[in-house]
Amino acid sequence: MSNSLFIECHSQGFAFYINGDLQFDTADEAIYHEYLAIPAIILAIQRFPNTALRVLICGGGDGLTARDVLRFSEVSDVALVDYDPAVLELGRTTFVDYNQGSLLNEQQAELGSSRVAVYTQEAFEFVSALPDACFHVVICDFTFPTRPEEAKIYSREWFEQVRRVLHSSGVISTNAVSPEQTAIAFWCLYQTLLSSGFQAKPMHVAIPSFQKLEYGEWGFFIASDVEIMRSQLETLTLPNGLRELRSDWLSAFEFSDAIAQLRHEVNIHTLACPQLFYYLLNAKTDLDQFNIDSNINFLDISEAGTGQIGTQDLLELDAIAKLWLEQLKQTRFTAEELLPVQHAEQTPKMTTEWLTYLKSLLEEVDAKQLLGAVLERIQELPPKIAHDLKQTVEKLRTGQPLLQVSEQTAEIIVLISVSLLMANLAVPDAAFAKGYAASGSDCDYDSSGNAIDCGSPTDGLIGFATLLVGATWLFRLYRKKDE
Amino acid sequence: MNKQKPVENSTSLSIRELHLSDRFAWKKLNQSLVGSCFMQSWAWATFKELEGYRTFKYGVFDQALVGGCIFYVYPRSHSANLLIAPGAPLIRPGYTSQAIELLVRQAERIAQEVRTIALRVEPLWAEKPSALNQFVRAPVDLLPSETLIIDLHPTETEIFAQMKPKGRYNIRLSQRHGVTTQFTTDLQKISMFYELFWETVQRQTFFGEPYRFFINLCQTLFAENMAELGFAMWNGEILSAVLIVYWCDRATYLYGGRSDAHGHVMANYALHWDAIKRAKAKGCQLYDFYGYTQNPNHSYAKFSQFKRQFGGTPVTTIGAQDYFFYNQFADTLIGLINRTIAQ
């Protein structure tokens, strides 16, 4: 899919957006790029003395990270791989005043260099084809994932590939997410790095242009297969000419203790069982809940990973169906757990409001047609379930009142409900979200647009369970379609 | 609003995917029908693709294009998705039943590919035709099914005269205060719009789309001359902003925002009045306030009270209608049963 690129001009330069997401603002891009690139390179210079360093930049087609890498004469080769030719073209033209021509050759620009080789390709594919131990530094300068598939380059499998192509003691520096807005997602990346065989150190900095758009403080990780020690970093010499990275930069490794504790509550992100996107959408950090009175500096601790591989992708239908089935057996879940946010433009309030529409959604369904379609394939079901379902349908067909449905029939109704809700959650821009509802909502609204008197969604769920026990819902539904 | 003709054309129709080369014909079809919706424009489909949707554009042909639909789905890896078609189907009178049948069959084929259990359509029709009998009323809409529309056929003087006295008074008041307006397709002005939009979202505590959404929307629609930003200024300060979408005969007030400051100069009235005049000058026949309620308890009651001052006619359409693909739904259900209850 092609990206939409947008340059927004202002008095101090411009801001660059990909698909509407801010990539950098010239007013403060140096904060981001210097924290991302400089520590990794100077650490590599210390670890590989008198060595011609080979650096891989993944993403970063704007050429700004390359600019900061090319500051160092110790760097002999830079490979930059970015899948978007349009961004690379901007890196060679519009952005030249800022990247100093890092993607051009010597004849074309001040910083132009034959040291840089540019590849237009997906980074995962590119890195997977590289030989082992061919780079001293890998810098990941990717866009923020806004869809599940974009989180692939934050997976354990990805970091394992990066570790494979790094020399032993080599350094990876990666752009992360906001530890302030999405702490759980940030620590998911931390645990994922640890589980990939890296010793990772988290960093965070305030970038005004990011904060203006409510992205929060921004996070990075610097990692290596060999522990990164405070004593090593304290002896590093920063190059001249930096704009933002100053001698106090080690404070970037300091986190509030309360936020840092969350790192033990996450699963790692793998391709087989993705977690990151769920965390990004559903685990927003409520800073008010923390008593931020003490800090922890990650340079002072050395720890092994505690993150596990998840047992399920919590955005998947099956995982949510299982939660609902447990809810039927009285296990308590919050409304947000039962209906997680599925899309970057949804809010928990929008998704959980769907619970108030459940009855209307069920009433839409022609139970006779649906159960008929299931009965046609009854041999695909386990015998006990098939038997129960046949009995229920026969009772419905002959008009016998269902004084009680079997547990399994009740569970099937729950699965129908979950399927309907999940299908509707795929449409984040349904007009109801802007205050419009058709016949289904029981909500009233106050004059400022707040929903009032909807009843608690979880209360509605308990009511639904009651309906299940009486089986009146299914009976009426089945009969209604006959009339 | 489109009232479907009862007499059906008996020729046999065909359906096929629309390609870029069909874009002009698709626009012509939209222009020829009453009740075309911007969400069925090619540009809107492009915008939604930037937002992560997959789109499927299908045309129904009786040699020439006589109907069709742009379907949207937000792809997810599981098997409970929903195919939507806001503002569709679009069908020439006389072809309704046949065209709907073809489009539903096509939707069912798409449903198998992207694993959707139902199709939700929302044509801007005043009455539900019998051809939609297999569809049931959805509990939520894709578009505001009740809206307020100003007929732009009369002269400016006549349009002004049909407004409520308070509306006319406030427009004149804003003029006396020297409120000026400006309309633009300058992408650099998106941030100005967004500041007022976001201020309003926070004040009214309703859901507001992120900045990303407006960048993608404006980039796509401005390039097609399909939308503009409008601003009302007073004493050098921007007090009110709107985003107007132009499609076929209709100008739609899609988004807006206003500052809480200097309410006495009635900048919002000046802006909408100028937007109405501008829409008429552009050849639009309708100014759609995109959402209206007569229910005083509705979240939009306050906004509707403002809109009412401009006169116009409340219009109600049939709302969103759902068609279930029961075989696909059964498939989803059987899979779920086997992976959950049976284990």
XYZ file of N, CA, C and O in Angstrom, chain A residues 204-275:
288
model
N 13.979 7.271 27.822
C 12.841 8.097 27.407
C 13.225 9.564 27.430
O 14.039 9.988 28.264
N 12.651 10.304 26.485
C 12.934 11.747 26.396
C 11.649 12.490 26.032
O 10.722 11.909 25.474
N 11.648 13.759 26.347
C 10.502 14.607 25.978
C 10.806 15.277 24.640
O 11.852 15.909 24.487
N 9.924 15.091 23.684
C 10.065 15.737 22.376
C 8.845 16.650 22.221
O 7.720 16.158 22.092
N 9.029 17.961 22.267
C 7.878 18.872 22.304
C 6.853 18.643 21.191
O 5.647 18.654 21.444
N 7.304 18.411 19.966
C 6.339 18.237 18.872
C 5.523 16.958 19.057
O 4.345 16.902 18.681
N 6.110 15.939 19.630
C 5.367 14.704 19.917
C 4.361 14.969 21.040
O 3.231 14.500 21.005
N 4.816 15.711 22.027
C 3.934 15.967 23.172
C 2.748 16.839 22.779
O 1.645 16.661 23.278
N 2.989 17.748 21.844
C 1.893 18.624 21.393
C 0.760 17.797 20.779
O -0.413 18.123 20.891
N 1.129 16.707 20.122
C 0.107 15.828 19.519
C -0.333 14.730 20.492
O -0.970 13.763 20.086
N 0.031 14.895 21.739
C -0.357 13.964 22.795
C 0.195 12.558 22.584
O -0.423 11.563 22.933
N 1.374 12.472 21.939
C 2.040 11.175 21.804
C 2.736 10.776 23.116
O 3.121 9.632 23.289
N 2.940 11.759 23.992
C 3.616 11.487 25.253
C 5.135 11.514 25.114
O 5.671 11.694 24.014
N 5.829 11.340 26.238
C 7.287 11.220 26.188
C 7.635 10.014 25.319
O 6.893 9.027 25.307
N 8.762 10.095 24.634
C 9.068 9.013 23.684
C 10.129 8.068 24.219
O 11.006 8.485 24.977
N 10.018 6.820 23.844
C 10.931 5.820 24.370
C 11.840 5.212 23.309
O 11.511 5.183 22.111
N 12.981 4.754 23.751
C 13.966 4.057 22.905
C 14.537 2.901 23.721
O 14.418 2.874 24.948
N 15.200 1.998 23.030
C 15.991 0.977 23.716
C 17.361 0.907 23.071
O 17.477 0.974 21.841
N 18.361 0.765 23.911
C 19.698 0.443 23.413
C 20.016 -0.921 24.015
O 19.729 -1.173 25.200
N 20.528 -1.822 23.198
C 20.684 -3.197 23.681
C 21.865 -3.870 22.987
O 22.335 -3.424 21.937
N 22.274 -4.932 23.597
C 23.399 -5.698 23.052
C 23.336 -7.099 23.657
O 22.680 -7.305 24.683
N 24.037 -8.050 23.045
C 24.067 -9.377 23.676
C 25.001 -9.380 24.885
O 25.001 -10.319 25.675
N 25.795 -8.332 25.021
C 26.672 -8.179 26.176
C 26.153 -6.991 26.994
O 25.826 -5.946 26.432
N 26.071 -7.188 28.302
C 25.501 -6.173 29.191
C 26.071 -4.767 28.919
O 27.281 -4.600 28.744
N 25.185 -3.786 28.911
C 25.612 -2.388 28.781
C 25.705 -1.817 30.194
O 24.703 -1.751 30.905
N 26.923 -1.445 30.589
C 27.161 -1.030 31.969
C 27.184 0.500 32.073
O 27.631 1.181 31.166
N 26.752 0.980 33.238
C 26.841 2.419 33.503
C 28.285 2.902 33.327
O 28.539 3.950 32.713
N 29.241 2.103 33.869
C 30.648 2.527 33.820
C 31.118 2.716 32.371
O 31.911 3.616 32.082
N 30.606 1.883 31.471
C 30.990 2.046 30.055
C 30.425 3.356 29.500
O 31.130 4.130 28.841
N 29.158 3.594 29.783
C 28.513 4.759 29.195
C 29.087 6.055 29.765
O 29.165 7.065 29.073
N 29.477 6.006 31.043
C 30.013 7.221 31.676
C 31.337 7.648 31.067
O 31.706 8.821 31.142
N 32.030 6.707 30.474
C 33.330 7.063 29.892
C 33.236 7.430 28.413
O 34.238 7.770 27.788
N 32.038 7.346 27.876
C 31.887 7.662 26.452
C 32.037 9.161 26.229
O 31.596 9.968 27.041
N 32.614 9.510 25.119
C 32.764 10.922 24.783
C 31.779 11.286 23.680
O 31.774 10.671 22.611
N 30.982 12.293 23.981
C 30.028 12.737 22.960
C 30.772 13.551 21.905
O 31.687 14.312 22.237
N 30.387 13.414 20.659
C 31.067 14.186 19.616
C 30.683 15.666 19.706
O 29.667 16.011 20.308
N 31.477 16.500 19.086
C 31.139 17.927 19.034
C 29.980 18.145 18.066
O 29.724 17.319 17.184
N 29.323 19.246 18.252
C 28.299 19.647 17.271
C 26.928 19.067 17.504
O 26.034 19.238 16.670
N 26.756 18.366 18.616
C 25.406 17.854 18.882
C 24.509 19.008 19.336
O 24.965 19.976 19.943
N 23.226 18.863 19.040
C 22.297 19.935 19.414
C 21.510 19.623 20.680
O 21.110 20.501 21.404
N 21.258 18.351 20.940
C 20.343 18.017 22.034
C 20.924 17.050 23.062
O 20.566 17.102 24.222
N 21.735 16.131 22.621
C 22.287 15.134 23.545
C 23.419 15.785 24.343
O 24.416 16.203 23.753
N 23.196 15.884 25.656
C 24.181 16.595 26.480
C 24.788 15.633 27.507
O 24.417 14.474 27.572
N 25.667 16.191 28.302
C 26.411 15.339 29.243
C 25.502 14.645 30.259
O 25.887 13.630 30.837
N 24.319 15.180 30.474
C 23.422 14.546 31.448
C 22.527 13.483 30.808
O 21.503 13.103 31.375
N 22.907 12.982 29.661
C 22.016 12.111 28.905
C 21.693 10.791 29.605
O 20.688 10.145 29.315
N 22.510 10.385 30.576
C 22.236 9.110 31.248
C 20.958 9.163 32.098
O 20.437 8.117 32.507
N 20.455 10.369 32.337
C 19.194 10.469 33.083
C 18.027 9.929 32.251
O 16.950 9.659 32.787
N 18.234 9.759 30.957
C 17.173 9.197 30.102
C 16.854 7.749 30.482
O 15.798 7.218 30.130
N 17.771 7.118 31.229
C 17.542 5.719 31.633
C 16.747 5.609 32.933
O 16.517 4.523 33.439
N 16.367 6.767 33.464
C 15.685 6.796 34.755
C 14.172 6.836 34.548
O 13.667 7.653 33.778
N 13.470 5.949 35.230
C 12.009 5.847 35.104
C 11.373 5.899 36.477
O 11.983 5.480 37.468
N 10.153 6.357 36.508
C 9.427 6.298 37.782
C 9.278 4.827 38.170
O 8.997 3.970 37.324
N 9.479 4.573 39.434
C 9.447 3.198 39.932
C 8.094 2.550 39.622
O 8.017 1.377 39.234
N 7.045 3.326 39.804
C 5.691 2.773 39.606
C 5.486 2.333 38.155
O 4.954 1.252 37.887
N 5.935 3.163 37.223
C 5.791 2.791 35.805
C 6.710 1.613 35.483
O 6.324 0.689 34.759
N 7.909 1.647 36.038
C 8.868 0.570 35.765
C 8.357 -0.784 36.265
O 8.635 -1.822 35.656
N 7.604 -0.779 37.344
C 7.091 -2.044 37.884
C 6.177 -2.760 36.881
O 6.031 -3.988 36.923
N 5.582 -1.999 35.999
C 4.661 -2.602 35.021
C 5.375 -3.557 34.067
O 4.734 -4.351 33.369
N 6.706 -3.463 34.038
C 7.447 -4.303 33.079
C 7.311 -5.787 33.393
O 7.610 -6.625 32.546
N 6.876 -6.103 34.596
C 6.739 -7.514 34.956
C 5.333 -8.050 34.664
O 5.027 -9.194 34.986
N 4.477 -7.212 34.090
C 3.087 -7.616 33.890
C 2.742 -7.834 32.424
O 1.573 -7.741 32.046
N 3.749 -8.047 31.607
C 3.467 -8.119 30.174
C 3.949 -9.428 29.556
O 4.862 -10.078 30.073
N 3.316 -9.749 28.436
C 3.803 -10.849 27.605
C 4.744 -10.288 26.555
O 4.738 -9.080 26.280
N 5.498 -11.164 25.948
C 6.362 -10.718 24.854
C 5.570 -10.792 23.548
O 4.532 -11.440 23.462
N 6.093 -10.099 22.548
C 5.411 -9.991 21.253
C 6.084 -10.927 20.246
O 7.268 -10.756 19.940
N 5.346 -11.909 19.784
C 5.899 -12.827 18.779
C 4.978 -12.854 17.566
O 3.813 -12.437 17.657
N 5.487 -13.343 16.467
C 4.638 -13.433 15.267
C 3.514 -14.437 15.495
O 2.387 -14.241 15.045
N 3.831 -15.521 16.209
C 2.817 -16.553 16.431
C 1.740 -16.090 17.402
O 0.573 -16.480 17.275
N 2.119 -15.282 18.358
C 1.128 -14.801 19.329
C 1.362 -13.310 19.586
O 1.961 -12.922 20.596
N 0.880 -12.475 18.679
C 1.137 -11.034 18.794
C 0.448 -10.434 20.018
O -0.654 -10.836 20.377
N 1.126 -9.510 20.640
C 0.570 -8.836 21.826
C 0.652 -7.318 21.712
O -0.147 -6.601 22.308
